Each structure stands twice: as C-alpha cells, then as structure tokens.
Amino acid sequence: MIPVNSVLQVGHFPEIMQAEIDRRFTPIHHPDPQAPAPAGNFQAILIRSNTKLPEALVKQIPSIRMVATCGVGYDNLPLDYLKANGIKASNTPGVLNDAVCELAVGMMLALLRHIPKAQEYVKSNAWSKAPFRITTTLAGKRVGIAGMGRIGQDLAERLKPFKVEIAYSGPNKKLLPYTYYREIKDLAKDCDILFLACPATPETNKMVNAAVLEALGTTGYLINIARGSVVDEDALLYALQHKKIAGAALDVFENEPNPNKDFLNLDNVLLTPHIGSATSETRIAMTQLAVDNLEAFFKQQPLPSEVNN
C-alpha cells in the first residue's frame, strides 16, 4: 500500500499509463519538472524515462528517498546526486523488450525494402507508369548489434530466422554464440546492418561518429533504437547526405520531440517518433512494474528492478 500524498508524479503520462497509476494509488501531480516543488512530505518520485528529472527539483524535497522511472533508460535521472544522498532508483527493464525488438525488426525491413515509399508509389498511381525500384534483401546479411544487453539479446533471437550472421560489440564478451568485437568501429566494418541497442552513458555518448560511419560503408545501414545521444548527428547527416552509408532508421534523436530538420529532407532515412515501447500492452506493463517498485519501497522490501548506479 502506497501512503496518500507520499509520491510526487513528475511530468506527463499518457492516458493509458495514468489510468493504471490511478488504479493503484493516488499521486500528487507536478506536470512541469522545471517548476518549484509543491509543498509536501514526499518520499518518492514517479517519472517517465523521456522526462528529465532536474537535480534542483530533488534538492527541494529533502524527504525524497526513492525515484521510480518508467522506462528501461535512466539517463534522465541525476544518478550521481541520488547515489551521494542514499536515494534509491528503479527502472522497468525486460517488460518492453518485445515491443522494442518488434519495432527494430519492422524498421529494418521497411528500410531495406523501402516499404513506406512503396505504399506511396501505389497511392500516387506511379506504379501504372513504371515498376517500383529494386530493393535489398535481408537474407545472407551480416548484422551487428552494439549493446548486447537484454534488448540486444532478444533482438538477436528474432533475427536468427532471417538467415543472417550476427555479431556484437560492448565492453565485455558474453557467453553467446555470436562474434564479439570490443570496438564498435571494427563491428561496423564487418557488418551490413548495424543496430544500436546500448544504454546512454558517458562512454557511449556520440559513440557512432564519422569514423564508425565510414567503416559501415556505402552499402551499410544504421538502425538506432537506443538513445539519440549515442550518435553524432552531424556526422550521420553528412554520411546520409553524401551517401557514405546506404541509409538509416531512427526511432530516437538528440532533440526530441523536435529532431534536426535536415533529417526530414532525406530520402534514405526512415524516421519514427520514439515509439519503441509504445504499445498499450507494454506501457501498462511498464507502469505496473514502476508502481511495484514504489510499493516495495514503502513496504521496505527489495526493489524488483533497482538501478545499481
């Protein structure tokens, strides 16, 4: 049981998620994270991973002992401050793997087979004048996954039936039946399709730079389902504009929800509005796990998915 007036809900939650929150407990709403904290003896904060939690806001509420973020990413939290002050944090890993991987595979197929353009070709009656362009098949391709965590491993399992070769990069080699590269540049050089599924950390910031894109090459494709910060967007735009890579599919951007407008003018990109986990089933499951963490905190039990920062 979560005590009344004990949780501050920061930022906006979609209707389907808010309904699940309201079913479980009654939070105090604080829509604008930049606004001064409301009066109250709050012990926990509930927030979405797409909303940045200002350190200044947490400092205004010295009674806060726990922050629950609804999402697998927790780069929105002031982790150093939380750790220094003994404030617990939780996220919602695992429950969104299916939805994110489904979108990743869909984006890959849409990018290689030009599915959005093919639909427009039919709708515009252009098909009656000439056949649609020849596209690229997936079978036989070398697929690289940068970040072989929960999502990366689930993605690899979904890719196996497509008759592809799978490799990965990351800080550590894992007991997996795939080729391992310590450096993403080496992975990019030896793959046709490069997925980004790594967390946003100082180490991964702008990890995909001009050198990595050059290694990916003119026939290579980039698919980002991680975070916009993982890619040097200036370098990516240059590579796309000058055909240094074949194309890119992006669900995440540096400046959301207002990505660089130069992406909108390219014909070799597929763009989606950060919808990796945006299914009703997944958003409900994420919300349930976030609230489960809050309930465990108030019961003084171990958190189901604590962030060990």
PDB file of N, CA and C in Angstrom, residues 75 122 175 226:
ATOM      1  N   ASP A  75      18.972   7.493 -17.968  1.00  0.00           N
ATOM      2  CA  ASP A  75      19.868   8.626 -18.178  1.00  0.00           C
ATOM      3  C   ASP A  75      19.162   9.950 -17.908  1.00  0.00           C
ATOM      4  N   VAL A 122       2.195   3.240 -54.813  1.00  0.00           N
ATOM      5  CA  VAL A 122       0.894   2.722 -55.230  1.00  0.00           C
ATOM      6  C   VAL A 122      -0.174   3.806 -55.106  1.00  0.00           C
ATOM      7  N   LEU A 175      28.846 -14.990 -22.930  1.00  0.00           N
ATOM      8  CA  LEU A 175      28.733 -16.385 -23.348  1.00  0.00           C
ATOM      9  C   LEU A 175      27.590 -16.529 -24.338  1.00  0.00           C
ATOM     10  N   ALA A 226      18.310   2.970 -29.517  1.00  0.00           N
ATOM     11  CA  ALA A 226      18.908   3.205 -28.203  1.00  0.00           C
ATOM     12  C   ALA A 226      18.527   4.589 -27.689  1.00  0.00           C
TER      13      ALA A 226
END
